[in-house]
């Protein structure tokens, strides 16, 4: 009789047990009241997270694939970025930050042992004039080098006061123009003790600065809008003068109010140190949005291009061609092509993968709302011939900021996680086979025990060998500028 009762009890409980077995583990109070995070994968089982606690102090933390905190330390400074360098963890901060003036121009680096969290070097690596606002970019390749680019703008570091009423527009326009302007630039190369090994002062163009990127070898590509062309100079690793210059031909008008970095994305090849890819959108003479994908070979001066014109009919055909692999996931709205921008560009397994989406902003008396439409993903071969085009059927929106999508490539598969506002900001997890251009998987991640408005932070998803941890941000406070962060574990 006891055995019969026990068997009946197991039958009653078994559905609950089976359901619980597939509920993704969740650390609901992983972080509380922080300003934001930066992260990178150290190896298949450990990731490093830099946490901006309060704009004055930051944490460095090692987290493994079981959601265990291996070590955590707090240091002074305003967190800017974190990466690997010579087998160590390097964290870049500015030494001071204020609400009105932003970060100062004195930068400090912390070098930390990734196994123990022990501090190895703590050093100020750059001291600027602090009169004008600067931007700093850290690059380490695969951890083989450490380079810091510091760009000084024409915007003074002082409290900005806008003109009253409708004249405020002109104040913000002037501030933006000064912020885009480049008055000085330095690229510093550091050794393993964070001493300056060499310094480059690139030639500053009269036009607008677009961006700088490095390949794995440490060669630098720097681009300027110097109308009517976009000029890209290549600096070989360790050299202080450019070895070659190529131009992106076109009728690009110089505009002191236009930041070309909003429309252009560059990606150095991981295979050929002489090759630089780019993706951009521009408006044609008949006012159609055009996607221009290009490839520069700085060894041969050869240029290759691929264009796609997004007319209304073309967008309708893309929507018509979409076949969902799950009927529950059928949201398909590419939005207004005038808002298109490059979201991801990468050379993967002999192919170039480019994703793009339309962004828009609604402004009302209640504030702003940032929206992103369905993501379109294109695949090209090494000669930029189109191989496939697919849709990631998600739409996101937030009153706080544009929500970003996370990308991770492994074993010929591109793993993608975006926010789907249509489904309570659930993470839409999709797996794309880059060889066939077909979706292998598409499903919404669980939001059990998470708030409806919590959103996933794509760039800081922790990708491991057998699983991934998704940070979900819960905005707090009147200004909603701080977050509680939950950590959810999912399997591939």
XYZ file of C-alpha atoms in Angstrom:
492
model
C 0.000 0.000 0.000
C 2.856 2.360 0.842
C 4.452 1.633 -2.514
C 1.196 2.465 -4.342
C 0.830 5.753 -2.464
C 4.449 6.629 -3.178
C 3.977 5.895 -6.890
C 0.842 8.073 -7.012
C 2.706 10.886 -5.254
C 5.528 10.700 -7.810
C 3.020 10.889 -10.671
C 1.425 13.979 -9.150
C 4.762 15.733 -8.571
C 6.565 14.650 -11.738
C 5.192 17.403 -14.053
C 6.353 20.045 -11.588
C 9.759 18.416 -11.272
C 10.163 18.168 -15.036
C 9.175 21.810 -15.489
C 11.596 22.976 -12.787
C 14.386 21.033 -14.418
C 14.188 23.298 -17.500
C 13.722 26.592 -15.676
C 16.931 28.573 -16.383
C 18.971 29.338 -13.257
C 18.687 32.993 -12.252
C 20.676 35.189 -9.889
C 18.065 37.875 -9.231
C 20.266 40.269 -7.236
C 23.572 39.836 -9.019
C 24.243 43.602 -8.832
C 22.253 46.412 -7.208
C 22.250 50.147 -7.892
C 25.103 50.242 -10.435
C 25.589 52.628 -13.358
C 26.615 50.038 -15.943
C 29.034 47.269 -16.861
C 31.720 46.299 -19.405
C 32.877 42.714 -19.903
C 34.885 40.248 -21.975
C 35.355 36.474 -22.091
C 38.654 35.416 -20.567
C 38.313 31.780 -21.666
C 35.667 29.074 -22.180
C 34.692 29.092 -18.502
C 35.477 32.540 -17.034
C 34.481 36.115 -17.905
C 35.695 39.426 -16.477
C 33.232 42.213 -15.615
C 34.014 45.879 -14.951
C 31.231 47.504 -12.906
C 30.670 51.258 -12.671
C 29.372 51.527 -9.110
C 28.744 55.262 -8.696
C 30.903 57.124 -11.282
C 33.600 57.402 -8.604
C 34.469 53.757 -7.904
C 34.368 50.558 -9.925
C 34.625 46.827 -9.374
C 36.539 44.169 -11.246
C 34.953 40.745 -10.970
C 35.591 37.260 -12.358
C 32.466 35.139 -12.968
C 32.456 31.527 -14.143
C 29.908 29.559 -16.182
C 28.169 28.403 -12.974
C 27.401 32.040 -12.033
C 29.973 31.884 -9.246
C 31.953 35.019 -8.375
C 35.571 33.842 -8.239
C 36.972 37.158 -6.998
C 35.899 40.797 -6.764
C 37.803 43.991 -5.938
C 36.859 47.680 -5.820
C 39.077 50.549 -7.014
C 38.730 54.333 -7.422
C 37.965 55.728 -10.871
C 35.250 56.185 -13.494
C 35.022 52.938 -15.481
C 35.677 53.233 -19.229
C 36.664 49.791 -20.554
C 38.236 46.435 -19.706
C 40.153 43.898 -21.795
C 42.953 41.322 -21.795
C 46.626 42.261 -22.148
C 49.599 39.870 -22.089
C 47.635 37.266 -20.137
C 46.419 39.838 -17.598
C 43.286 41.959 -17.137
C 43.643 45.662 -17.918
C 40.972 48.153 -16.820
C 40.909 51.743 -18.102
C 39.355 54.540 -16.013
C 39.352 58.308 -15.815
C 40.351 59.665 -12.416
C 37.382 62.016 -12.036
C 33.836 62.421 -13.294
C 31.109 65.001 -12.727
C 27.497 65.275 -13.852
C 28.013 68.487 -15.836
C 31.573 68.062 -17.140
C 31.678 64.314 -17.646
C 34.938 62.344 -17.373
C 38.233 64.198 -17.069
C 41.252 63.708 -19.347
C 43.527 61.930 -16.870
C 43.465 58.187 -17.489
C 44.607 55.420 -15.166
C 45.081 51.727 -15.922
C 44.874 48.789 -13.511
C 46.666 45.542 -14.392
C 45.237 42.543 -12.526
C 46.035 38.820 -12.283
C 42.953 37.083 -13.783
C 43.381 33.954 -11.622
C 43.509 35.663 -8.216
C 42.308 39.236 -8.755
C 45.597 40.490 -7.306
C 46.568 44.004 -8.388
C 49.876 44.010 -10.293
C 50.184 47.593 -11.601
C 48.200 50.749 -10.821
C 49.374 53.710 -12.918
C 48.271 56.971 -14.499
C 49.034 56.342 -18.183
C 47.936 59.655 -19.702
C 47.436 63.186 -18.383
C 45.595 65.613 -20.611
C 45.088 69.375 -20.331
C 41.582 68.850 -18.884
C 40.551 72.088 -20.585
C 38.850 70.426 -23.534
C 36.799 67.271 -23.577
C 38.660 64.163 -24.720
C 37.632 60.675 -25.783
C 39.807 57.644 -25.063
C 39.703 54.303 -26.913
C 41.555 51.220 -25.640
C 42.612 48.480 -28.071
C 44.471 45.256 -27.267
C 43.805 43.004 -30.276
C 43.891 39.480 -28.844
C 45.767 40.793 -25.827
C 49.099 40.985 -27.658
C 49.383 44.775 -27.453
C 47.886 47.744 -25.623
C 47.144 50.973 -27.449
C 45.333 54.064 -26.202
C 43.899 56.624 -28.604
C 43.096 60.012 -27.094
C 41.151 62.473 -29.249
C 40.790 66.062 -28.039
C 37.665 67.925 -29.169
C 36.883 71.622 -29.454
C 34.377 71.403 -26.591
C 35.534 72.966 -23.328
C 35.028 70.990 -20.117
C 32.683 73.397 -18.374
C 29.066 73.435 -17.368
C 26.938 73.946 -20.487
C 23.967 76.298 -20.264
C 21.486 76.338 -23.138
C 19.784 79.477 -24.384
C 16.175 79.869 -23.206
C 13.162 78.524 -25.056
C 13.430 77.757 -28.772
C 17.004 79.137 -28.858
C 18.164 76.037 -26.955
C 18.363 74.242 -30.323
C 21.188 76.530 -31.432
C 23.079 75.963 -28.175
C 22.995 72.176 -28.504
C 23.904 72.433 -32.192
C 26.993 74.481 -31.331
C 28.014 72.033 -28.564
C 27.632 69.103 -30.945
C 29.762 70.831 -33.589
C 32.533 71.451 -31.047
C 32.303 67.857 -29.834
C 32.767 66.466 -33.357
C 35.758 68.740 -34.028
C 39.226 67.188 -33.536
C 41.935 69.573 -32.292
C 44.587 67.038 -31.234
C 45.162 63.278 -31.277
C 47.679 60.849 -29.833
C 48.058 57.075 -29.993
C 50.196 55.615 -27.205
C 51.641 52.093 -27.130
C 52.369 50.500 -23.729
C 54.636 47.713 -22.470
C 53.748 45.052 -19.888
C 54.499 47.464 -17.005
C 52.190 50.092 -18.527
C 55.107 52.320 -19.524
C 54.778 54.256 -22.790
C 56.793 52.407 -25.441
C 55.973 54.690 -28.388
C 53.690 57.561 -29.382
C 52.064 58.464 -32.691
C 50.522 61.830 -33.508
C 48.476 61.163 -36.671
C 48.013 63.881 -39.249
C 44.728 65.607 -38.432
C 42.501 66.171 -41.423
C 40.523 69.355 -41.925
C 37.424 67.176 -42.150
C 35.494 65.164 -39.579
C 37.111 62.250 -37.756
C 35.234 59.000 -38.381
C 37.056 56.308 -36.469
C 40.115 54.158 -35.861
C 40.448 50.389 -35.905
C 43.319 47.949 -35.429
C 43.831 44.472 -36.820
C 45.263 41.587 -34.792
C 48.794 42.460 -35.910
C 48.481 45.979 -34.486
C 48.232 47.842 -37.814
C 46.029 50.937 -37.550
C 43.410 52.226 -40.002
C 42.232 55.789 -39.355
C 39.471 57.458 -41.385
C 38.381 61.050 -42.020
C 35.578 62.673 -43.961
C 37.574 65.135 -46.053
C 34.947 65.926 -48.701
C 34.142 64.879 -51.233
C 35.941 61.650 -50.239
C 36.374 59.577 -47.115
C 40.107 59.038 -46.642
C 41.552 56.028 -44.813
C 45.222 55.916 -43.820
C 47.034 52.741 -42.793
C 49.801 52.878 -40.178
C 51.887 49.704 -39.966
C 52.433 48.431 -36.418
C 55.227 50.363 -34.720
C 55.432 53.045 -37.443
C 54.746 56.736 -36.905
C 53.899 57.619 -40.520
C 51.206 56.172 -42.782
C 52.311 53.469 -45.230
C 49.380 53.977 -47.595
C 46.150 55.887 -48.050
C 42.983 54.924 -49.900
C 39.745 56.797 -50.443
C 36.105 55.855 -50.396
C 34.948 57.689 -53.495
C 31.682 59.571 -53.469
C 30.063 62.947 -53.108
C 30.290 63.247 -49.346
C 29.609 66.814 -48.339
C 31.491 68.168 -45.365
C 29.076 69.130 -42.642
C 30.262 70.421 -39.293
C 27.005 69.212 -37.724
C 27.191 65.687 -39.160
C 29.020 62.855 -37.449
C 29.860 60.286 -40.185
C 30.605 57.674 -37.527
C 26.822 57.365 -37.132
C 26.587 55.724 -40.567
C 29.979 54.021 -41.080
C 31.443 50.854 -39.552
C 34.916 49.431 -40.256
C 36.263 45.914 -39.660
C 39.880 44.889 -40.360
C 40.237 41.382 -41.760
C 41.232 38.640 -39.324
C 42.888 36.731 -42.173
C 44.701 39.356 -44.278
C 46.432 42.234 -42.464
C 46.178 44.388 -45.604
C 42.382 44.195 -45.909
C 39.814 46.526 -44.392
C 36.043 46.002 -44.736
C 33.405 48.640 -44.196
C 29.653 49.063 -44.224
C 27.696 52.285 -44.580
C 24.373 53.794 -45.603
C 23.926 56.836 -47.798
C 21.058 58.521 -49.619
C 21.134 58.361 -53.417
C 20.243 61.226 -55.734
C 16.690 59.882 -56.007
C 16.508 59.894 -52.177
C 16.671 56.124 -51.707
C 18.702 54.597 -48.887
C 21.645 52.541 -50.180
C 23.669 49.961 -48.267
C 27.288 50.116 -49.455
C 29.597 47.244 -48.452
C 33.248 47.631 -49.399
C 36.662 46.010 -49.213
C 40.013 47.819 -49.398
C 43.272 45.955 -50.062
C 46.099 48.256 -48.981
C 48.735 45.960 -50.533
C 47.311 46.170 -54.066
C 45.157 49.357 -53.795
C 42.247 47.279 -55.069
C 38.696 48.267 -54.104
C 35.560 46.125 -54.224
C 31.989 47.257 -53.638
C 28.511 45.811 -53.253
C 25.395 48.028 -53.179
C 21.798 47.327 -52.188
C 19.063 49.925 -52.757
C 16.175 49.877 -50.282
C 13.169 51.038 -52.214
C 9.680 50.514 -50.801
C 9.180 47.609 -53.208
C 12.442 45.996 -52.099
C 11.433 46.238 -48.434
C 8.045 44.713 -49.247
C 9.762 41.819 -51.025
C 12.070 41.214 -48.067
C 9.046 41.051 -45.786
C 7.252 38.722 -48.188
C 10.250 36.380 -48.377
C 10.382 35.977 -44.599
C 9.351 32.506 -43.455
C 9.321 32.124 -39.643
C 10.642 28.873 -38.225
C 8.161 29.270 -35.371
C 4.663 30.689 -35.903
C 4.866 32.355 -32.485
C 7.792 34.440 -33.728
C 6.472 36.312 -36.734
C 7.024 40.002 -35.950
C 8.392 41.550 -39.132
C 8.662 45.312 -39.495
C 11.869 46.749 -40.964
C 10.701 50.285 -40.173
C 11.751 53.370 -42.117
C 14.858 52.816 -44.275
C 15.937 56.395 -43.547
C 16.791 55.210 -40.029
C 19.010 52.289 -41.135
C 22.390 51.875 -39.452
C 25.056 49.157 -39.282
C 24.773 47.115 -36.066
C 27.360 44.371 -36.629
C 30.064 43.629 -39.200
C 32.467 40.718 -38.965
C 34.533 38.388 -41.113
C 33.405 34.865 -40.257
C 34.694 31.641 -41.795
C 35.554 33.265 -45.138
C 32.355 35.306 -45.237
C 31.429 38.855 -44.358
C 28.362 39.114 -42.114
C 26.596 42.485 -41.838
C 23.509 43.245 -39.766
C 21.549 46.489 -39.824
C 18.307 47.911 -38.464
C 16.274 51.113 -38.453
C 16.317 53.293 -35.351
C 13.855 56.018 -34.485
C 13.027 58.231 -31.545
C 9.655 59.446 -30.336
C 9.682 62.693 -28.349
C 6.700 63.859 -26.333
C 5.954 65.804 -23.180
C 6.573 62.557 -21.312
C 10.109 62.255 -22.652
C 11.864 60.227 -25.355
C 11.359 56.650 -26.468
C 14.114 54.873 -28.401
C 13.013 52.206 -30.876
C 14.740 49.684 -33.130
C 12.941 47.745 -35.868
C 13.499 44.252 -37.264
C 17.161 43.393 -37.869
C 18.239 42.407 -41.391
C 21.336 40.204 -41.762
C 23.299 39.899 -45.014
C 25.995 37.364 -45.860
C 28.672 37.937 -48.546
C 31.533 35.825 -49.897
C 35.157 37.058 -49.879
C 34.509 38.925 -53.144
C 31.453 40.663 -51.640
C 28.971 38.696 -53.713
C 25.660 38.406 -51.780
C 25.031 34.867 -50.484
C 21.973 35.259 -48.248
C 19.641 37.701 -46.526
C 17.593 36.827 -43.435
C 15.462 38.634 -40.866
C 15.684 38.577 -37.093
C 12.006 39.260 -36.260
C 12.296 41.425 -33.178
C 11.385 44.999 -32.335
C 12.718 46.743 -29.256
C 11.936 49.969 -27.484
C 12.982 51.706 -24.288
C 12.574 55.139 -22.679
C 16.158 54.874 -21.407
C 18.356 54.092 -24.426
C 18.557 52.108 -27.648
C 18.650 48.427 -26.716
C 21.580 46.571 -28.251
C 21.776 43.058 -29.672
C 24.443 40.522 -28.688
C 26.403 38.466 -31.252
C 28.673 35.462 -30.703
C 30.245 33.219 -33.332
C 31.380 29.637 -32.703
C 31.574 26.484 -34.882
C 30.095 28.089 -38.019
C 27.095 29.327 -36.030
C 26.232 32.927 -35.213
C 24.366 33.131 -31.887
C 22.237 36.263 -31.495
C 20.178 37.650 -28.617
C 17.958 40.711 -29.058
C 15.158 42.292 -27.050
C 11.576 41.797 -28.190
C 9.340 44.532 -26.795
C 6.327 42.827 -28.371
C 6.941 40.012 -25.876
C 7.681 42.008 -22.691
C 11.338 42.601 -23.596
C 11.969 38.866 -23.696
C 15.345 37.929 -25.104
C 14.925 36.482 -28.591
C 17.621 33.828 -28.994
C 18.457 32.797 -32.561
C 21.173 30.638 -34.153
C 22.214 31.307 -37.762
C 24.207 28.848 -39.877
C 26.554 31.176 -41.784
C 27.327 28.500 -44.398
C 23.719 27.982 -45.482
C 22.123 31.264 -44.384
C 19.400 29.319 -42.573
C 18.160 29.686 -39.016
C 18.858 26.606 -36.887
C 16.933 27.863 -33.880
C 14.767 30.745 -32.720
C 13.044 30.993 -29.330
C 12.157 33.460 -26.584
C 14.152 33.195 -23.384
C 12.273 32.817 -20.123
C 11.426 35.958 -18.141
C 10.110 34.177 -15.078
C 10.980 36.126 -11.900
C 12.037 39.109 -14.036
C 10.164 42.391 -14.421
C 8.312 43.090 -17.645
C 10.476 46.131 -18.484
C 13.832 44.476 -17.721
C 16.006 44.350 -20.832
C 19.018 42.268 -21.801
C 22.347 43.994 -22.429
C 23.625 42.478 -25.686
C 27.276 43.647 -25.686
C 27.809 42.250 -22.177
C 26.291 38.788 -22.516
C 28.796 36.326 -21.041
C 29.420 33.605 -23.631
C 30.971 30.329 -22.469
C 31.669 26.949 -24.046
C 28.433 25.219 -23.030
C 26.207 28.085 -21.873
C 25.723 31.848 -21.804
C 24.755 34.249 -19.010
C 22.376 37.067 -19.933
C 22.477 40.261 -17.797
C 18.988 41.763 -17.421
C 18.879 45.452 -16.463
C 16.134 46.832 -14.220
C 16.254 50.699 -14.286
C 15.920 52.393 -10.894
C 15.483 55.883 -9.487
C 13.737 58.994 -10.751
C 16.243 59.496 -13.564
C 16.509 55.713 -14.090
C 20.273 56.092 -14.504
C 21.136 53.226 -12.139
C 20.260 49.559 -12.479
C 19.693 46.376 -10.594
C 21.078 43.528 -12.672
C 19.931 39.914 -12.701
C 21.998 37.144 -14.304
C 20.252 34.339 -16.173
C 21.985 31.147 -17.294
C 20.960 29.531 -20.599
C 22.317 26.628 -22.644
C 23.006 26.607 -26.378
